[in-house]
Short mmCIF file of C-alpha atoms in Angstrom, two decimals:
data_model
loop_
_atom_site.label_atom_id
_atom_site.label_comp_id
_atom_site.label_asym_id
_atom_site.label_seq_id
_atom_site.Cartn_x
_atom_site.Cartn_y
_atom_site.Cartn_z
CA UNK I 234 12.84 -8.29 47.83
CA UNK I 235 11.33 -11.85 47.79
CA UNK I 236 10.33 -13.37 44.59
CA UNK I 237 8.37 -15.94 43.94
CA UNK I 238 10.99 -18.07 43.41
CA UNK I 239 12.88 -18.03 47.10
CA UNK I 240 9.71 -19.13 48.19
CA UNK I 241 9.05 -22.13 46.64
CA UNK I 242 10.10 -25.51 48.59
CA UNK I 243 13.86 -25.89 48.17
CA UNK I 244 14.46 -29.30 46.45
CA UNK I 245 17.47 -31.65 47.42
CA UNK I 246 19.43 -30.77 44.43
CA UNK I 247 20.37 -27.57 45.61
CA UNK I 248 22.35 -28.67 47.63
CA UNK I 249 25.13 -29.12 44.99
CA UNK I 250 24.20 -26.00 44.43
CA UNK I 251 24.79 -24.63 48.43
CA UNK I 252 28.07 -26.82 48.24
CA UNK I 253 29.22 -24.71 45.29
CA UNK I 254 28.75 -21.56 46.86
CA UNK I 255 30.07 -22.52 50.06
CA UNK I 256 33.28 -25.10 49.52
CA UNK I 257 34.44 -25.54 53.24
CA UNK I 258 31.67 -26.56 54.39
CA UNK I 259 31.33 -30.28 56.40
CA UNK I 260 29.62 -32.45 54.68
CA UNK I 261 28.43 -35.42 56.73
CA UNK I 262 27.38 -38.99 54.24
CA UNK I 263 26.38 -41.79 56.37
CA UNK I 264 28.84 -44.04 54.92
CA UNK I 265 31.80 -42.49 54.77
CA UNK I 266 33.87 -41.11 58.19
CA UNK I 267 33.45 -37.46 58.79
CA UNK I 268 36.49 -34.73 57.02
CA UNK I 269 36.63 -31.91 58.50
CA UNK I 270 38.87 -29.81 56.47
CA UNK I 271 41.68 -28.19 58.53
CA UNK I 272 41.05 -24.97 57.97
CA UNK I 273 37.90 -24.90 60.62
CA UNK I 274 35.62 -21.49 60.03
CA UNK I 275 32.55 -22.72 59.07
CA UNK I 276 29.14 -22.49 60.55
CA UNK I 277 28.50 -26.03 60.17
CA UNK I 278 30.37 -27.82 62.32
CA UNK I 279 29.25 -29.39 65.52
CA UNK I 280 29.16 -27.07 68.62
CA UNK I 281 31.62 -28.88 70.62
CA UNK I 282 34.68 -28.40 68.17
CA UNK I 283 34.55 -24.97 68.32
CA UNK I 284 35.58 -25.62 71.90
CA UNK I 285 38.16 -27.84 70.61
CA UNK I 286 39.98 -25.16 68.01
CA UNK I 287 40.17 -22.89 71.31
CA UNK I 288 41.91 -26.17 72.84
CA UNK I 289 44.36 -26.94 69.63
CA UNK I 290 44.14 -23.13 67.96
CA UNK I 291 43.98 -24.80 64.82
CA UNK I 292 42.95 -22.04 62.92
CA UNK I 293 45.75 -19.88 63.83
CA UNK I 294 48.30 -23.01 63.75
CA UNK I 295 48.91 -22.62 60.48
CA UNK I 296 49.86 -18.75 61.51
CA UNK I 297 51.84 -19.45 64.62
CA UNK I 298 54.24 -22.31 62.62
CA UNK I 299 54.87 -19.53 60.06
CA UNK I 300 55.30 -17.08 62.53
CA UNK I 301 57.54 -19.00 64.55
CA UNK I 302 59.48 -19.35 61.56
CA UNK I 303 60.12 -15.76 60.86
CA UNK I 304 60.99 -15.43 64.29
CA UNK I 305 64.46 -18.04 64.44
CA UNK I 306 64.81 -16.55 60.51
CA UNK I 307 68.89 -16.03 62.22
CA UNK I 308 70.93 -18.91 60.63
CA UNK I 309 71.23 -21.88 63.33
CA UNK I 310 74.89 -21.36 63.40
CA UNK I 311 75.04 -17.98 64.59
CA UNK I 312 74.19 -17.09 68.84
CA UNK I 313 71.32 -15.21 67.96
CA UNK I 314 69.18 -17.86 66.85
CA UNK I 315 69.84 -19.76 70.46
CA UNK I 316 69.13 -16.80 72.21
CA UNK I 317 65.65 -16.63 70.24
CA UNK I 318 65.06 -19.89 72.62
CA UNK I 319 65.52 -17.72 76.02
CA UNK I 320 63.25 -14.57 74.82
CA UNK I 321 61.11 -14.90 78.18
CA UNK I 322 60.78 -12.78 81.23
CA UNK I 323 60.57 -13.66 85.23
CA UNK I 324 57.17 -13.79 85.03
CA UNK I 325 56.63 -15.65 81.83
CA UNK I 326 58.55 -18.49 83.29
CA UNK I 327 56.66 -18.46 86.85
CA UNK I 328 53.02 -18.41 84.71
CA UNK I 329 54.33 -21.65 82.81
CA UNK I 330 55.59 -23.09 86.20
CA UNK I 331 52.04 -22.13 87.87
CA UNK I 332 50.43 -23.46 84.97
CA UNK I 333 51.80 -26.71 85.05
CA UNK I 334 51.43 -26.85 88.55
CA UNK I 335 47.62 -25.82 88.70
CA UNK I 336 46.39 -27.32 85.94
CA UNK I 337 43.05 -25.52 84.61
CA UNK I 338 40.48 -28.15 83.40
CA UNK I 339 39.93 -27.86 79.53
CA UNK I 340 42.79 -25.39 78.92
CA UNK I 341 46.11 -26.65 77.06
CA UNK I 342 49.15 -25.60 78.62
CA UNK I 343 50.95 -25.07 75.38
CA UNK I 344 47.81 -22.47 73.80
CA UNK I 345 47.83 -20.86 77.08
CA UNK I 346 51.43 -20.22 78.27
CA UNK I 347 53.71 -20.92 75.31
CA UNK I 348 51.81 -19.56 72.87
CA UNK I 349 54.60 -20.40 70.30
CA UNK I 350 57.03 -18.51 72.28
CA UNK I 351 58.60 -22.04 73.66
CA UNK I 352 61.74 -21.36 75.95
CA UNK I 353 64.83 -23.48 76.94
CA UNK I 354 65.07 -21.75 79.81
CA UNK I 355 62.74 -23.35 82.38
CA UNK I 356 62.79 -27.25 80.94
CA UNK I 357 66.97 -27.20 81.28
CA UNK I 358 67.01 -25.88 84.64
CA UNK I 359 64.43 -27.54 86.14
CA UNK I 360 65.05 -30.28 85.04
CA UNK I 361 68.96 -29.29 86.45
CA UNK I 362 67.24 -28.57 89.82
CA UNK I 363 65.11 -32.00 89.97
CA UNK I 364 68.65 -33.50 89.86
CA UNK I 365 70.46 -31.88 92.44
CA UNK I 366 67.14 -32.33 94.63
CA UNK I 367 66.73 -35.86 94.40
CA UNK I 368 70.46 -36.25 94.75
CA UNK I 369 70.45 -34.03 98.24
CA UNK I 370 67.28 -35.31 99.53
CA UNK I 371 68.40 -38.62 98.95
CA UNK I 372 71.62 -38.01 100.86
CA UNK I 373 69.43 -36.44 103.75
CA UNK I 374 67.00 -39.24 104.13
CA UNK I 375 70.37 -41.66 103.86
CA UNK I 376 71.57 -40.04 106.68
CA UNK I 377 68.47 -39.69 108.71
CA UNK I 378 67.93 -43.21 108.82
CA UNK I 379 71.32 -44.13 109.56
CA UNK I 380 71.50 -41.30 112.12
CA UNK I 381 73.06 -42.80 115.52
CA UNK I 382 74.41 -46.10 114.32
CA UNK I 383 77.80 -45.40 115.12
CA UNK I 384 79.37 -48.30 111.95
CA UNK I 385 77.63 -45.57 109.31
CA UNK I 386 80.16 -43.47 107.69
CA UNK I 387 78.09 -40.58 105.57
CA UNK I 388 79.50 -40.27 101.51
CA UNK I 389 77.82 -37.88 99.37
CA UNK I 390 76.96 -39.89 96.76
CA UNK I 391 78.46 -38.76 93.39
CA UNK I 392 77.01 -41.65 90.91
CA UNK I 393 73.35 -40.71 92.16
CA UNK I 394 74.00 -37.34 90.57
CA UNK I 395 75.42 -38.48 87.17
CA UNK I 396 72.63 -41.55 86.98
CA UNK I 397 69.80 -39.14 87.67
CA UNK I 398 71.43 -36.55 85.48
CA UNK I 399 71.58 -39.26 82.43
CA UNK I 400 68.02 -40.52 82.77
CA UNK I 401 65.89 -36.94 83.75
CA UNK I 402 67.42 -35.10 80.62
CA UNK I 403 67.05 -37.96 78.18
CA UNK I 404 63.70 -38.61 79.40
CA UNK I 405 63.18 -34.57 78.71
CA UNK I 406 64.29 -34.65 75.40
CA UNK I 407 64.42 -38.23 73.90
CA UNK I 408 60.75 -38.74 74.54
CA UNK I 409 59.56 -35.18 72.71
CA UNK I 410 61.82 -36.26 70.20
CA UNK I 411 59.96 -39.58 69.89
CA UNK I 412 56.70 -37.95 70.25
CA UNK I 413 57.14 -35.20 67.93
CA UNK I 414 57.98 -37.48 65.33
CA UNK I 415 54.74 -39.74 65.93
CA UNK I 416 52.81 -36.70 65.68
CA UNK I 417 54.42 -35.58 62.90
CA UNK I 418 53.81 -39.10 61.10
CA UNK I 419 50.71 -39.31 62.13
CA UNK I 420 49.65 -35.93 60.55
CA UNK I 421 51.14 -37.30 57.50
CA UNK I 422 48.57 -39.56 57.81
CA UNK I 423 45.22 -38.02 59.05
CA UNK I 424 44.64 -34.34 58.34
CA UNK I 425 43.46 -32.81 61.42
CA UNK I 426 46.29 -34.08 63.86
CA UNK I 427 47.57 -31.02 64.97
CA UNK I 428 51.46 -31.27 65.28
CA UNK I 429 52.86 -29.26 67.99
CA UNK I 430 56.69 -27.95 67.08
CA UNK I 431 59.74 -30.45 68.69
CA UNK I 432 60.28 -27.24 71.43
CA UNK I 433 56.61 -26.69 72.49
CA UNK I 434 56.70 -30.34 73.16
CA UNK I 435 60.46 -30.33 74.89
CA UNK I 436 58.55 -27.51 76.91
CA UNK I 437 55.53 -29.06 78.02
CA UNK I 438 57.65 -32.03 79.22
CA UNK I 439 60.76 -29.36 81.30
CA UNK I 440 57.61 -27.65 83.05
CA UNK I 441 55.55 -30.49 83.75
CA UNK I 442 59.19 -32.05 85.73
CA UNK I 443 58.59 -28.79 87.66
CA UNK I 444 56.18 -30.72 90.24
CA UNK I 445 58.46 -33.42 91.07
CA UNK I 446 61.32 -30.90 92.49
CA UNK I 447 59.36 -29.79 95.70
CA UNK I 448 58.01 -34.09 95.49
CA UNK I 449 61.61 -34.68 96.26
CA UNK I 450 61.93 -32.35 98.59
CA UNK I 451 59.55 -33.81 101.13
CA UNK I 452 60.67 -37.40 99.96
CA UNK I 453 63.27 -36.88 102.89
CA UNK I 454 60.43 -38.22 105.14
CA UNK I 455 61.01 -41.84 106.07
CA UNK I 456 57.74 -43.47 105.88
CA UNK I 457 57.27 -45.22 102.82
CA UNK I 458 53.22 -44.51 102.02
CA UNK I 459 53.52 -40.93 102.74
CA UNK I 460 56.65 -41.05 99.58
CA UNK I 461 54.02 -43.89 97.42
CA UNK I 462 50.95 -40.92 98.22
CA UNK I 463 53.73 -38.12 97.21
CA UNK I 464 54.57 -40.05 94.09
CA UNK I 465 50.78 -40.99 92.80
CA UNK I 466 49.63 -37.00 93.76
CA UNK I 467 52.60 -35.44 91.68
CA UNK I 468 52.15 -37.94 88.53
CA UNK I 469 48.02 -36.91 88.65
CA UNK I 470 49.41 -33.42 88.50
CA UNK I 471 52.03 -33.38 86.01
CA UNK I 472 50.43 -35.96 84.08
CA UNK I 473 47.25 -34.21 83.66
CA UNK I 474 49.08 -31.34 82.10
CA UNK I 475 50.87 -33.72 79.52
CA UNK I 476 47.31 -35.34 78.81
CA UNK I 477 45.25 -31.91 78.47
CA UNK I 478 48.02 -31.25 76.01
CA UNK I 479 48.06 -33.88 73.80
CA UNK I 480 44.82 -35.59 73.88
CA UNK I 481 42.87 -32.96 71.88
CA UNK I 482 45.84 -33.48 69.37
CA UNK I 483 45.53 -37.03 68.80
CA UNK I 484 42.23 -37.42 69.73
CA UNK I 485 41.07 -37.24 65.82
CA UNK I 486 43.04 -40.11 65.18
CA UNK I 487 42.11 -44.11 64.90
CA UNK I 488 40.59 -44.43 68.55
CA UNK I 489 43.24 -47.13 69.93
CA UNK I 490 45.87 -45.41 68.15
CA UNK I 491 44.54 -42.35 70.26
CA UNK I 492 44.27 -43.65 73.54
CA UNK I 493 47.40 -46.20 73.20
CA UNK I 494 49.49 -43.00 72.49
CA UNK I 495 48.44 -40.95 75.15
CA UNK I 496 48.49 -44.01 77.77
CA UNK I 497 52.33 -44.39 76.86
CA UNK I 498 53.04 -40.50 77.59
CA UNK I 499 51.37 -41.28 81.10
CA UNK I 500 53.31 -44.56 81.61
CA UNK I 501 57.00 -43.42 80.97
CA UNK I 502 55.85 -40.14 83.09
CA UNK I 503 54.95 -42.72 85.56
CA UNK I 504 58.19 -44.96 84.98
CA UNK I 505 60.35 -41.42 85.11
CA UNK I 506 58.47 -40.83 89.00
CA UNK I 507 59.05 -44.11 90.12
CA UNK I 508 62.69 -44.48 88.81
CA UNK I 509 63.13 -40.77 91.01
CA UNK I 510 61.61 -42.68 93.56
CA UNK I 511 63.57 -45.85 93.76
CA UNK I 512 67.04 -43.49 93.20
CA UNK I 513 66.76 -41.55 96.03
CA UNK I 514 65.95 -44.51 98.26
CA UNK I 515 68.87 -46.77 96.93
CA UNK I 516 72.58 -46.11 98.41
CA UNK I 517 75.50 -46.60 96.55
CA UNK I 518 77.38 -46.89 99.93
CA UNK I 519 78.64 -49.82 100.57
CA UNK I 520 79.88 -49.06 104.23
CA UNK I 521 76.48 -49.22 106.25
CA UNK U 102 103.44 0.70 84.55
CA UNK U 103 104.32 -1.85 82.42
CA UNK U 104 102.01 -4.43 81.53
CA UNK U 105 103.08 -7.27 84.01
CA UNK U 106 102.36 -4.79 86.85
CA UNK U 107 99.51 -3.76 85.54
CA UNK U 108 98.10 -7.01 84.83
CA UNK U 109 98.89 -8.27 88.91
CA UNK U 110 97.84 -4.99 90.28
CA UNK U 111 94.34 -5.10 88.08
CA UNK U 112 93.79 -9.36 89.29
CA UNK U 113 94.69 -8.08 93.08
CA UNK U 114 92.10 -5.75 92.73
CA UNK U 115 89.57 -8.03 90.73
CA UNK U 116 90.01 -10.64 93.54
CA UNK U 117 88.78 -8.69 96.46
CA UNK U 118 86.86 -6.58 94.26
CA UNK U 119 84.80 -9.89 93.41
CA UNK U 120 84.66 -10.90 96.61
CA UNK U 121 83.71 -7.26 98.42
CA UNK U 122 81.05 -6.82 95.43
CA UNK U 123 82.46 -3.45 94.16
CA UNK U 124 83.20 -3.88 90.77
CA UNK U 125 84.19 -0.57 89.50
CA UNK U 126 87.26 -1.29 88.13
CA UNK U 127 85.72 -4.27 85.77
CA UNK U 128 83.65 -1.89 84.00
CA UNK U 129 86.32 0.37 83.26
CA UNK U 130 85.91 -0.52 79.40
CA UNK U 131 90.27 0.31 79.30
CA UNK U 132 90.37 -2.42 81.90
CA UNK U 133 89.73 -5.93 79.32
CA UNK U 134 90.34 -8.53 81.40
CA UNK U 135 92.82 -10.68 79.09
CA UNK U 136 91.58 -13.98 79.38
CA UNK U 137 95.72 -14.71 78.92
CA UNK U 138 95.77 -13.27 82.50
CA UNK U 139 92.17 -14.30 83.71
CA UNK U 140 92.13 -17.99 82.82
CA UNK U 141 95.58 -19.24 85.02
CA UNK U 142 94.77 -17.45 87.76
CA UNK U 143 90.99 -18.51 87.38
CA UNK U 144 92.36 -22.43 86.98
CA UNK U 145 93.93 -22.36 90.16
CA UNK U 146 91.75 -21.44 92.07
CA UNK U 147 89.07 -24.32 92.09
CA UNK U 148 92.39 -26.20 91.95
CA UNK U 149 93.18 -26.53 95.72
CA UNK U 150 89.42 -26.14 96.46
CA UNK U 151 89.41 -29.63 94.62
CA UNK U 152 92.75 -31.12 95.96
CA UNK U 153 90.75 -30.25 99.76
CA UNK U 154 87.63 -31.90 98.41
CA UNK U 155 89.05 -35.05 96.90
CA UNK U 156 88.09 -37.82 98.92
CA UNK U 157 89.73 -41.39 100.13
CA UNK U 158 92.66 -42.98 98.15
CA UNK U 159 92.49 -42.45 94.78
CA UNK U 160 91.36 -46.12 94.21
CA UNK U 161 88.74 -46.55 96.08
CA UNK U 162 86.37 -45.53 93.81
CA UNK U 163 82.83 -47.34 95.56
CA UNK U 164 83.45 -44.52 98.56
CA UNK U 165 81.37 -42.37 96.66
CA UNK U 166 83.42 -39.58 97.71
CA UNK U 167 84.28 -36.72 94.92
CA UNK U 168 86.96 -37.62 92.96
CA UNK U 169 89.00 -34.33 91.95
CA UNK U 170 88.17 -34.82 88.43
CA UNK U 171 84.35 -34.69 89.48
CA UNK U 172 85.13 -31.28 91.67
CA UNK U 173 86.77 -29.91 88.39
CA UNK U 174 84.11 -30.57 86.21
CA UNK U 175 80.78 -29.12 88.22
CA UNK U 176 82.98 -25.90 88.58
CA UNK U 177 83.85 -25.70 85.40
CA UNK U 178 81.20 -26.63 83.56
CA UNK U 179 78.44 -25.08 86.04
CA UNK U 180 80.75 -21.49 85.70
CA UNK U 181 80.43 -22.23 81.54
CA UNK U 182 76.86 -23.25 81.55
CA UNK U 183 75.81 -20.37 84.02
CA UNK U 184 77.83 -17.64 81.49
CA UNK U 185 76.07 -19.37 78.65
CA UNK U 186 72.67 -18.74 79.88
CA UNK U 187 73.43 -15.73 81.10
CA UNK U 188 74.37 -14.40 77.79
CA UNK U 189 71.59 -16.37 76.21
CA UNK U 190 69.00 -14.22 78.46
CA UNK U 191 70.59 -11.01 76.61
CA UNK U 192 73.29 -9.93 78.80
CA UNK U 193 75.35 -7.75 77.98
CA UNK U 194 78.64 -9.18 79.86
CA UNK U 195 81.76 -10.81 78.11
CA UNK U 196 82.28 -14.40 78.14
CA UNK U 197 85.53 -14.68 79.73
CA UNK U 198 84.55 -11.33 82.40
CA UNK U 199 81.74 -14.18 83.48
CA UNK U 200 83.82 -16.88 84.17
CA UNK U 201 85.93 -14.68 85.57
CA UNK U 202 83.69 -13.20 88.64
CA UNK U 203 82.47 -16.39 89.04
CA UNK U 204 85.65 -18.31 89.49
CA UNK U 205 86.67 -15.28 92.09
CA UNK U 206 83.39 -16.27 93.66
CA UNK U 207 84.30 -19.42 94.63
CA UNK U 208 86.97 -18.24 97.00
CA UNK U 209 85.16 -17.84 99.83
CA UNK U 210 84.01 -21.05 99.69
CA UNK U 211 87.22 -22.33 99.06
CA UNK U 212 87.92 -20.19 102.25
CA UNK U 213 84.78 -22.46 103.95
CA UNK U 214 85.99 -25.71 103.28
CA UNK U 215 89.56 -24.76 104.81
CA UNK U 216 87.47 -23.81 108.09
CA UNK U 217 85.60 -27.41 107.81
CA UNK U 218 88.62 -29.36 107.46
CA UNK U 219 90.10 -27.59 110.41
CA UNK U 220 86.93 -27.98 112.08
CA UNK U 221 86.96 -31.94 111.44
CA UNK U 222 90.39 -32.55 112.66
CA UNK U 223 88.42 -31.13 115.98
CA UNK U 224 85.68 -33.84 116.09
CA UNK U 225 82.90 -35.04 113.76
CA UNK U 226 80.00 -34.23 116.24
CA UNK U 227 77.34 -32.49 116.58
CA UNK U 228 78.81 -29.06 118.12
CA UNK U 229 81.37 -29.53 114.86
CA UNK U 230 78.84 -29.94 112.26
CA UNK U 231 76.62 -26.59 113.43
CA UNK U 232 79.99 -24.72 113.39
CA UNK U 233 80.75 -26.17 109.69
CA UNK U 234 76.82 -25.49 108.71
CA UNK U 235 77.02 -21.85 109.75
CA UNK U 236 80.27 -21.41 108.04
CA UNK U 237 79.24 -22.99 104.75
CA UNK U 238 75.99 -21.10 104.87
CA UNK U 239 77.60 -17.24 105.57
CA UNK U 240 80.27 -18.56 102.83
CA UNK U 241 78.10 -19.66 100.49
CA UNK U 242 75.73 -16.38 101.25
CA UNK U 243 78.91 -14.45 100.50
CA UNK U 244 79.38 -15.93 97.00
CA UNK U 245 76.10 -15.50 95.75
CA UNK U 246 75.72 -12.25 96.37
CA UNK U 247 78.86 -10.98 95.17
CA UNK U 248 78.63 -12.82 92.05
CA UNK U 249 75.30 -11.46 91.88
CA UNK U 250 75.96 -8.14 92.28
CA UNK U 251 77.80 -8.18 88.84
CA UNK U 252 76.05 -10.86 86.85
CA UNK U 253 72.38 -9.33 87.53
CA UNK U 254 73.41 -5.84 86.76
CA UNK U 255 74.13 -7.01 83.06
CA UNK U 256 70.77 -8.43 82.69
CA UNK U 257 67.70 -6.21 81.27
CA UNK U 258 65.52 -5.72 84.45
CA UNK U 259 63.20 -8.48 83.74
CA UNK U 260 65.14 -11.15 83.69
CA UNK U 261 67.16 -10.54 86.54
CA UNK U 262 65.63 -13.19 88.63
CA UNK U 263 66.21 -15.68 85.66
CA UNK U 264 70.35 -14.89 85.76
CA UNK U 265 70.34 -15.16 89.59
CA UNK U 266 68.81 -18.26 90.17
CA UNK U 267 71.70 -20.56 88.71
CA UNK U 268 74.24 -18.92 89.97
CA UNK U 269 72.59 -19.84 93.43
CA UNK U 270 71.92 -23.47 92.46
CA UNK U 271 76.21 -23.31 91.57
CA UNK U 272 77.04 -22.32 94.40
CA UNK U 273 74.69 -24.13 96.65
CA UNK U 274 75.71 -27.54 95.18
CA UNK U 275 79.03 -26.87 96.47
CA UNK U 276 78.10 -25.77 99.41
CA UNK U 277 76.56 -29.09 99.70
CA UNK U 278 79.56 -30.69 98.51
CA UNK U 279 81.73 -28.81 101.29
CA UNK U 280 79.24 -29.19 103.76
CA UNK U 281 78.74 -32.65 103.69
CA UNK U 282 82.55 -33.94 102.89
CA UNK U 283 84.04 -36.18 105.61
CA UNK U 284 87.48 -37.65 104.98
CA UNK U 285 87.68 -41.41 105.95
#
């Protein structure tokens, strides 16, 4: 029933008042830059971050890193806890390959696939199967060009294999390493980073490799712009996936700090491509 | 039957039993596959299937040919990693019964590159290399799916597809390997 009271003009100092009643809620001063408080339910934020939460899930982060703890709760020493890493089906692992393939506009990989269930599965053995690919496909297009010159004698090339093997797996887990741990210092630093766990980041990286296997494949064709258009087509792909991923994370961060981080994820994706690039062209023979 | 007999007659059976994809008398749960008796006969078998691989002199290492310590290695470590993962996925086979059917496996191959060294001493052409390419592939066909047959039926339902595919990428890098081995 309305009294005379809730009528009258509202003065300013109520809204200590509001504030009191209401503690998460954003308060915007001119001066000072915006907090948003992590946890992200109320009504007053702007409209676009709500799209944002669906993007990060921040207000069921907090959830999934506690539930992802009571899931490996077996002691890291035992084989149950490694086989909480493989607990995905056939057709878990072809929707991450599909998504990271297909990249939706505006949807993160990691919310939509992984959904903390992160698996070792696919980013170990495709990145095992980029390996062997680029090491046949660069013996094929070896002997394709060489086919008919009677002085070529045709080696399988054994060093390709161990030199891609070195560089694809440390570049699959060296760099989420390094990445996890900026994100996690960063979050030390500004609130609102999200911090994705070390294997949803390991995961993103083994899935987005997934592009580059059938890349290889069709590298075996000898014109050099048709492998330079295969190579920029499959880095827009699988870098698109990395950047959908981690931009809304950082992207609450100091601006440069923001856009410096996510142009380094793109430019040692791109370094990774064109070192797959320049392996399968180079021969180790030395009888040609 | 003593235990010696018993032993050679149960391996006699394993091998072809590997190879024909029957597999009845692995799952006899009486019938443990020692790994005493598994592992020596398992060790020599990618043994001359490396010795027939090895490529060159021994010191010419820029031939790029495999050495027979590389050979080794991708079979044993792709039959170790494959048995890993497959138990990782939540099979229900033993360790050592993996390596086991998957060592068998690689006779046939072993079988192939026998045929493709015979085949070379022919001629390196072209008629030569379709005859080695047809071997290597019905070989290499042969493995899979009698390694297969085993490994997958361990393996909840689901997941099948996720056990098979290694085993196919195993045996189709040596395959490779077999296929495209020319001695100098």
């Amino acid at each position: 029933m309305a009294t005379a009271d809730d009528l009258k003009f509202q003065e300013f100092d109520d809204a200590a008042n509001l504030l009191a009643a209401n503690p998460d809620a954003t308060t915007i001063s001119i001066d000072e830059p915006v907090e948003i408080p992590k946890n992200q339910h109320s009504r007053l934020q702007e409209p676009g971050r709500e799209e944002d939460d669906e993007l990060l899930g921040t207000d069921d982060s907090d959830k999934t890193e506690l539930l992802a703890g009571q899931k490996k709760s077996a002691p890291f020493w035992t084989f149950e806890y490694y086989q909480t890493f493989f607990d995905v089906d056939t057709y878990q692992v072809l929707d991450r390959i599909k998504g990271s393939v297909f990249p939706v506009p505006g949807k993160n990989f990691v919310r939509l696939y992984i959904r903390s269930n992160p698996d070792l599965y696919g980013p170990f053995w495709i990145c095992a199967t980029l390996v062997f690919t680029i090491a046949v496909s660069g013996n094929l297009s070896n002997f394709f060009i060489h086919l008919g010159k009677p002085t070529y004698h045709y080696v399988p090339e054994f060093r390709k294999v161990s030199i891609a093997a070195t560089t694809i797996y440390a570049y699959a887990w060296l760099v989420p390493l390094a990445l996890w741990g900026f994100l996690m210092w960063r979050n030390s630093k500004v609130m609102n980073i999200v911090s994705y766990s070390f294997l949803e980041i390991v995961c993103v990286y083994g899935y987005s490799l997934f592009i580059y296997i059938p890349t290889a494949m069709l590298w075996i064709i000898p014109q050099k712009v048709v492998r330079w258009v295969l190579v920029v087509f499959s880095l827009c792909l699988s870098g698109s996936v990395l950047v959908m991923t981690f931009w809304p994370a950082v992207r609450d961060d100091n601006r440069r700090i923001a856009v410096a981080t996510v142009a380094t994820i793109l430019l040692l994706h791109a370094l990774l491509a064109v070192g797959c690039l320049v392996g399968h062209c180079h021969s180790f023979s030395l009888t040609s | 039957m003593d235990e010696k007999r018993w032993a050679c007659s149960i391996t006699g059976d394993q091998c072809w039993g590997s190879c024909s994809g029957t597999y009845s008398n692995l799952r006899k749960p009486s019938v443990l596959m020692p790994p005493s008796v598994c592992s020596p006969l398992q060790l020599f078998l990618p043994v001359p299937h490396s010795r027939m691989l090895q490529g060159g002199s021994a010191d010419s290492k820029d031939d790029g040919g495999p050495q027979f310590a590389e050979v080794f290695v991708i079979i044993w470590f792709g039959a170790v990693v494959i048995t890993l993962n497959s138990k990782l996925l939540g099979g229900t086979i033993s360790f050592f019964q993996s390596l086991c059917v998957l060592g068998y496996c690689v006779m046939p191959l072993t079988v192939a590159m026998l045929v493709c060294r015979l085949v070379l001493l022919a001629g390196a052409g072209t008629v030569s290399f379709i005859i080695r390419l047809i071997v290597v592939g019905a070989m290499f066909g042969w493995s899979t799916l009698a390694s297969t047959a085993f490994l997958a039926d361990s393996q909840p339902p689901n997941r099948k597809a996720l056990v098979v595919y290694p085993i196919f990428l195993f045996y189709f890098v040596i395959s490779w390997m077999i296929l495209t081995f020319t001695p100098q």
